[in-house]
Short mmCIF file of C-alpha atoms in Angstrom, two decimals:
data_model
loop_
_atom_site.label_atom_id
_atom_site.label_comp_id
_atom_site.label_asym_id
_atom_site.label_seq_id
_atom_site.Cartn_x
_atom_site.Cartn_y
_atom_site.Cartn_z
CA UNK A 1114 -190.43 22.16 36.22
CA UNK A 1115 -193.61 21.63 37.44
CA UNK A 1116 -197.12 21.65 35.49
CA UNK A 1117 -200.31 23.03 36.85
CA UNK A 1118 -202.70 21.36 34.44
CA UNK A 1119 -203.98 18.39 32.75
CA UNK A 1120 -203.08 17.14 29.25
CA UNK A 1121 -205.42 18.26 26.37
CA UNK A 1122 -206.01 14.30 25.99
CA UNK A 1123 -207.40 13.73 29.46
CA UNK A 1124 -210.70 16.36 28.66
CA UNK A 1125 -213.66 15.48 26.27
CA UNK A 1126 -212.61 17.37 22.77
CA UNK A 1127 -215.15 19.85 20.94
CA UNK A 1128 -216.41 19.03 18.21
CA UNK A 1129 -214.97 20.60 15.01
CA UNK A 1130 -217.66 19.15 13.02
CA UNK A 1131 -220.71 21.02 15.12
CA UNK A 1132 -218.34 24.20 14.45
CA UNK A 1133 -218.16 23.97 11.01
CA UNK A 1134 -221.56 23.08 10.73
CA UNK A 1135 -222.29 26.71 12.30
CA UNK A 1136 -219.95 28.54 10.55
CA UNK A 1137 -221.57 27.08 6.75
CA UNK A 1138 -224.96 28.03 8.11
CA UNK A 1139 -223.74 31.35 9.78
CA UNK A 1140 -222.38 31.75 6.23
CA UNK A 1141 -225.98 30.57 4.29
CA UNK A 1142 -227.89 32.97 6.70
CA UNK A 1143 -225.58 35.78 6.11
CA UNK A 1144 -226.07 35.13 2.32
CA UNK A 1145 -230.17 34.85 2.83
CA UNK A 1146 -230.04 38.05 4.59
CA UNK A 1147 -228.71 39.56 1.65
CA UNK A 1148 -231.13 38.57 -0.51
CA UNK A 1149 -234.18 39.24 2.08
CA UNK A 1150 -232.86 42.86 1.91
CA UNK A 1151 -233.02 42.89 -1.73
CA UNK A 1152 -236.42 41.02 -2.22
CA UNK A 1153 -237.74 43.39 0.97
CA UNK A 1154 -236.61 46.99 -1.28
CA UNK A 1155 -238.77 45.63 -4.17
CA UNK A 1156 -241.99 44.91 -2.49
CA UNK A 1157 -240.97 48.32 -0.38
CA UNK A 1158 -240.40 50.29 -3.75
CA UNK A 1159 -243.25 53.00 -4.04
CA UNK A 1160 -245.89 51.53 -5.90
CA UNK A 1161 -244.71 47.87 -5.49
CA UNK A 1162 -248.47 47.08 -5.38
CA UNK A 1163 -248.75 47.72 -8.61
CA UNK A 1164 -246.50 45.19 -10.14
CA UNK A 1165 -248.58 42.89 -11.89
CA UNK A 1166 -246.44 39.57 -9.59
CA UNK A 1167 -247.18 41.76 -6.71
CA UNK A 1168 -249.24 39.30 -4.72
CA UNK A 1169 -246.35 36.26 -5.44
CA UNK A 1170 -242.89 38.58 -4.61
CA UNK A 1171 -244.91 39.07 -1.07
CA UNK A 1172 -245.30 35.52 -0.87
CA UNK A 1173 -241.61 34.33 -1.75
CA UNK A 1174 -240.38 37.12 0.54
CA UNK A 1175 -242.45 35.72 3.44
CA UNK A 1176 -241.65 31.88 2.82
CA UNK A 1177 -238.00 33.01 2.47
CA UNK A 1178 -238.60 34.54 5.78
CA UNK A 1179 -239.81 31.62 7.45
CA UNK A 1180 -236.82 29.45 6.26
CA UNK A 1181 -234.59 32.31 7.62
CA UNK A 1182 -236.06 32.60 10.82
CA UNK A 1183 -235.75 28.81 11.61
CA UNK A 1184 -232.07 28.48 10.50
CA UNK A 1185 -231.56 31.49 12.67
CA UNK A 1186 -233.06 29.41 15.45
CA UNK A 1187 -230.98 26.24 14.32
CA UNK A 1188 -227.75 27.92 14.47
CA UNK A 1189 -228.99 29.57 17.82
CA UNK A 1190 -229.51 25.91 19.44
CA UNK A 1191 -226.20 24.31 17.61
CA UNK A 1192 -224.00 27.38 19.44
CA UNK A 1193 -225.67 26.40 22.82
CA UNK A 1194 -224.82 23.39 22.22
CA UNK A 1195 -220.71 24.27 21.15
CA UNK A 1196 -220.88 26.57 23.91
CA UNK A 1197 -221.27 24.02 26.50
CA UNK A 1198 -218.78 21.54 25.17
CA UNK A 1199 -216.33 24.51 25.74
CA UNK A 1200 -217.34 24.55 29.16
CA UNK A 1201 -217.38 21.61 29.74
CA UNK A 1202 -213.62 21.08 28.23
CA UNK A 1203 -212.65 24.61 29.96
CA UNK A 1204 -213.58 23.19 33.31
CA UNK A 1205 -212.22 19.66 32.58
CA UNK A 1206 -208.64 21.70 31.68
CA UNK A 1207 -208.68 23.91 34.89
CA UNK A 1208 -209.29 20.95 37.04
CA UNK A 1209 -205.55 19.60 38.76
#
């Protein structure tokens, strides 16, 4: 018998950590999504305006927007980063 490859021990390992890490914030922005969409139908509700806390649901919807946004960029950069430590262990494994 004769084997093509290189043992899983001889290539740097991913880190399960960094994926986990995703998957609880892919998790936490799926979750503030929901809630966006429900804050978003009040202040969208015909005469919203006209709620007497108005002015503040605006404001909590935008701030929640901002923290939204930048975990959406956080989990962008932390899958870059996960996606090159597969490549990097993908080319390490291919290599004879």
């Amino acid at each position: 018998v004769q084997h093509f490859g290189r043992p899983l021990s001889d290539c740097p390992a991913t880190s399960t950590t960094l994926k986990n890490s995703i998957l609880k914030q892919e998790k936490d922005a799926a979750t503030m999504q929901t809630e966006l969409d429900k804050q978003k139908a009040v202040i969208s509700a015909p005469n919203a305006n006209a709620l007497p806390n108005y002015t503040q649901l605006v404001t909590d919807y935008n701030n929640l927007v901002k923290i939204y946004n930048a975990l959406i960029i956080e989990i962008k950069e932390k899958i870059n980063l996960y996606n090159k430590q597969i490549l990097i262990f993908n080319t390490c494994i291919g290599q004879k």
